[in-house]
């Protein structure tokens, strides 16, 4: 495991050692130390800027070739929010729109819809997994989290873009805490405080097989069209799909308090 802060600190120590040596040599020779001081100030400023950019990024995790991303991540036991943020970051990069906060929010809410539906339905738990980690690492679902060959697994393990990471963190925190729920559109969803929007597809991803999802037109899922909420991305960036019917084994007694719906829609 490599922390993003380690490199700037090590570099700073090395630079300070070199500067100290240069000062000593200059003093012995009677030369001016001003050029050395100027160089030291410039270098320290650049390193401070680099550290500031790296600040806030999570630990950068490395894996052996035979390791799945799941093995590496679960070994460090991240919080649900960090785990979801890592997924949002990697998935958003795969869409081609990692700088769009609406894309980050859509991915975060889509994943949490699975988590919340699985809390009250045994059939949903079998299909999507249980809890944030269970949903994220469910086989054959989110490639950056489960595939050794995914080109975006490295993004899941080692986020590098500080700005995109902050978008992912904000989206994950909002979704985990249930703030401004944007996908409660049908009467059933509003009545139960649960969204049935559990599938999403990235039509402009380099990994997309075409502009439409493989399950487009299936009996169990329906495309929701353009999202009603301005907080979600247009269908050209993320296509959302709603279950045609809620799980038959819904256990309303197990339901947690409903998150509030987004206002201003």
XYZ file of C-alpha atoms in Angstrom:
265
model
C 0.000 0.000 0.000
C 1.335 3.432 -0.964
C -0.070 6.641 0.480
C -0.292 9.672 -1.794
C 1.345 11.837 0.876
C 4.467 9.677 1.160
C 6.197 10.786 -2.037
C 6.030 14.564 -1.383
C 7.292 14.098 2.181
C 10.209 11.917 1.109
C 11.075 14.356 -1.668
C 10.953 17.255 0.777
C 13.365 15.502 3.146
C 15.762 14.789 0.276
C 15.603 18.373 -0.983
C 16.214 19.798 2.482
C 19.224 17.516 2.894
C 20.632 18.660 -0.460
C 20.001 22.301 0.418
C 21.750 21.897 3.774
C 24.752 20.372 2.032
C 24.781 23.181 -0.542
C 24.674 25.794 2.214
C 27.609 24.131 3.941
C 29.667 24.063 0.734
C 28.789 27.684 -0.085
C 29.713 28.832 3.421
C 33.097 27.103 3.279
C 33.871 28.644 -0.104
C 32.609 32.055 0.945
C 30.066 32.109 -1.891
C 26.649 33.698 -1.647
C 23.920 31.424 -0.350
C 21.119 33.442 -1.975
C 20.812 31.274 -5.136
C 20.633 28.176 -2.970
C 17.996 29.761 -0.748
C 15.936 30.788 -3.764
C 16.118 27.278 -5.176
C 15.104 25.815 -1.816
C 12.118 28.154 -1.516
C 10.937 27.334 -5.040
C 11.305 23.588 -4.539
C 9.529 23.604 -1.192
C 6.701 25.643 -2.699
C 6.257 23.159 -5.531
C 6.276 20.240 -3.119
C 3.738 21.960 -0.891
C 1.485 22.476 -3.909
C 1.841 18.824 -4.862
C 0.989 17.736 -1.324
C -2.052 20.024 -1.324
C -3.329 18.452 -4.535
C -2.755 14.960 -3.164
C -4.445 15.885 0.104
C -7.797 14.188 0.452
C -7.056 11.299 -1.884
C -7.474 7.854 -0.337
C -4.696 5.343 0.095
C -3.273 4.108 -3.184
C -3.515 0.321 -3.127
C -1.471 -2.056 -5.258
C -2.271 -5.653 -6.064
C -0.427 -8.692 -7.308
C -1.382 -9.955 -10.755
C -3.339 -12.866 -9.318
C -5.269 -10.732 -6.820
C -8.776 -9.466 -7.445
C -9.479 -5.838 -6.466
C -11.862 -7.114 -3.800
C -9.081 -8.930 -1.934
C -6.935 -5.813 -1.741
C -9.712 -3.416 -0.754
C -11.338 -5.513 1.938
C -7.961 -6.124 3.573
C -7.836 -2.438 4.589
C -11.505 -2.386 5.707
C -12.624 0.968 4.273
C -15.823 2.646 5.409
C -18.972 2.223 3.339
C -18.641 5.797 2.091
C -15.039 5.349 0.975
C -15.828 2.047 -0.703
C -18.768 3.565 -2.568
C -16.702 6.637 -3.478
C -14.007 4.405 -4.977
C -16.628 2.635 -7.057
C -18.206 5.919 -8.161
C -14.786 7.303 -9.109
C -13.845 4.258 -11.203
C -17.262 3.862 -12.816
C -17.461 7.581 -13.616
C -14.101 7.389 -15.353
C -15.390 4.481 -17.401
C -18.336 6.599 -18.605
C -16.018 9.202 -20.107
C -17.568 11.931 -17.919
C -15.655 11.762 -14.652
C -15.851 15.549 -14.306
C -19.677 15.601 -14.337
C -21.075 15.619 -10.775
C -24.428 14.395 -12.102
C -22.773 11.214 -13.370
C -21.174 10.628 -9.962
C -24.507 11.154 -8.207
C -26.336 8.842 -10.604
C -23.878 6.000 -10.044
C -23.916 6.463 -6.270
C -27.708 6.486 -6.078
C -28.037 3.527 -8.438
C -25.727 1.434 -6.268
C -27.456 2.500 -3.047
C -30.856 1.657 -4.531
C -29.638 -1.934 -4.732
C -28.378 -1.785 -1.152
C -31.676 -0.472 0.203
C -33.827 -2.856 -1.802
C -31.706 -5.778 -0.586
C -32.304 -4.691 3.017
C -35.994 -5.548 2.701
C -36.017 -8.379 0.174
C -34.291 -11.761 0.326
C -34.583 -12.182 -3.437
C -32.945 -8.779 -3.965
C -30.127 -9.779 -1.595
C -29.488 -12.898 -3.630
C -29.467 -10.889 -6.833
C -27.580 -7.759 -5.791
C -25.682 -8.681 -2.624
C -26.038 -7.474 0.954
C -24.782 -4.154 2.264
C -22.561 -1.696 0.427
C -19.633 -4.101 0.139
C -21.870 -6.984 -0.884
C -23.464 -4.949 -3.671
C -20.185 -3.528 -4.947
C -18.428 -6.896 -4.996
C -21.355 -8.907 -6.327
C -19.960 -11.068 -9.168
C -20.513 -9.883 -12.737
C -21.806 -6.465 -11.719
C -19.239 -3.678 -11.284
C -16.153 -4.631 -13.283
C -13.664 -2.213 -11.647
C -14.408 -3.855 -8.299
C -14.491 -7.525 -9.285
C -12.490 -8.031 -12.476
C -8.746 -8.613 -12.573
C -8.750 -7.512 -16.215
C -10.846 -4.356 -15.979
C -8.918 -1.325 -17.281
C -10.587 0.679 -14.509
C -9.616 -1.575 -11.600
C -6.544 0.618 -11.075
C -8.843 3.638 -10.668
C -10.855 1.739 -8.065
C -7.730 0.887 -6.076
C -5.739 4.074 -6.580
C -7.689 7.251 -7.392
C -5.313 9.869 -8.799
C -7.534 12.762 -9.908
C -8.224 14.873 -6.815
C -11.076 16.858 -8.386
C -12.900 13.762 -9.648
C -12.317 12.065 -6.299
C -13.989 14.932 -4.451
C -17.025 14.604 -6.724
C -17.152 10.883 -5.962
C -16.850 11.475 -2.214
C -19.647 14.055 -2.243
C -21.930 11.786 -4.272
C -21.214 8.741 -2.105
C -21.819 10.630 1.127
C -25.111 12.010 -0.143
C -26.310 8.587 -1.302
C -25.246 6.688 1.830
C -26.925 9.242 4.095
C -30.011 9.378 1.882
C -29.980 13.124 1.280
C -31.996 14.588 -1.617
C -33.134 11.256 -3.023
C -33.587 11.876 -6.786
C -35.126 8.600 -7.995
C -38.458 8.316 -6.185
C -40.664 8.961 -9.195
C -43.513 6.440 -9.130
C -46.358 6.330 -6.586
C -45.057 2.975 -5.299
C -41.554 4.375 -4.808
C -42.779 7.456 -2.995
C -45.100 5.398 -0.795
C -42.385 2.927 0.213
C -39.402 5.279 0.189
C -37.556 2.830 -2.059
C -36.409 3.260 -5.637
C -36.695 0.434 -8.143
C -34.083 2.044 -10.412
C -31.339 -0.537 -10.007
C -29.700 -0.885 -13.426
C -27.708 1.681 -15.363
C -25.666 1.697 -18.544
C -22.998 4.009 -19.949
C -23.634 4.385 -23.696
C -20.460 6.377 -24.392
C -18.101 4.192 -22.394
C -15.166 2.653 -24.222
C -16.487 -0.664 -22.937
C -20.061 -0.155 -24.174
C -21.251 -2.729 -26.685
C -23.575 -0.219 -28.292
C -25.772 2.785 -27.496
C -28.345 0.594 -25.728
C -27.905 -1.776 -22.807
C -27.972 -5.530 -23.492
C -31.157 -5.771 -21.395
C -32.935 -2.986 -23.314
C -36.511 -4.069 -23.981
C -36.407 -6.965 -21.516
C -39.551 -7.959 -19.662
C -38.167 -7.183 -16.217
C -36.618 -3.728 -16.728
C -37.792 -0.544 -18.398
C -35.770 2.486 -19.470
C -36.889 5.498 -17.424
C -36.251 8.048 -20.177
C -34.701 11.382 -19.371
C -34.433 11.743 -15.574
C -36.861 14.164 -13.990
C -34.232 15.446 -11.571
C -31.706 18.038 -12.727
C -29.264 16.398 -10.310
C -28.961 13.353 -12.569
C -27.133 13.045 -15.907
C -28.919 12.941 -19.266
C -29.585 9.565 -20.828
C -26.823 10.216 -23.347
C -24.365 9.773 -20.480
C -26.114 7.293 -18.177
C -29.221 5.281 -19.024
C -31.273 4.271 -15.976
C -33.598 1.269 -15.810
C -36.421 0.545 -13.373
C -37.705 -2.844 -12.285
C -41.126 -3.441 -13.802
C -42.348 -4.923 -10.519
C -41.097 -4.657 -6.940
C -39.823 -7.829 -5.274
C -42.687 -10.070 -4.209
C -41.020 -10.849 -0.878
C -40.744 -7.252 0.315
C -40.477 -7.140 4.118
C -41.722 -3.697 5.056
C -41.012 -4.345 8.738
C -37.294 -4.473 7.943
C -37.342 -1.154 6.115
C -35.198 1.640 7.478
C -36.571 5.197 7.639
C -37.227 6.464 4.136
C -34.742 8.973 2.739
C -36.322 12.283 1.768
C -37.121 12.845 -1.874
C -35.264 15.578 -3.697
C -36.952 18.937 -3.619
C -37.626 21.239 -6.524
C -38.550 18.564 -9.045
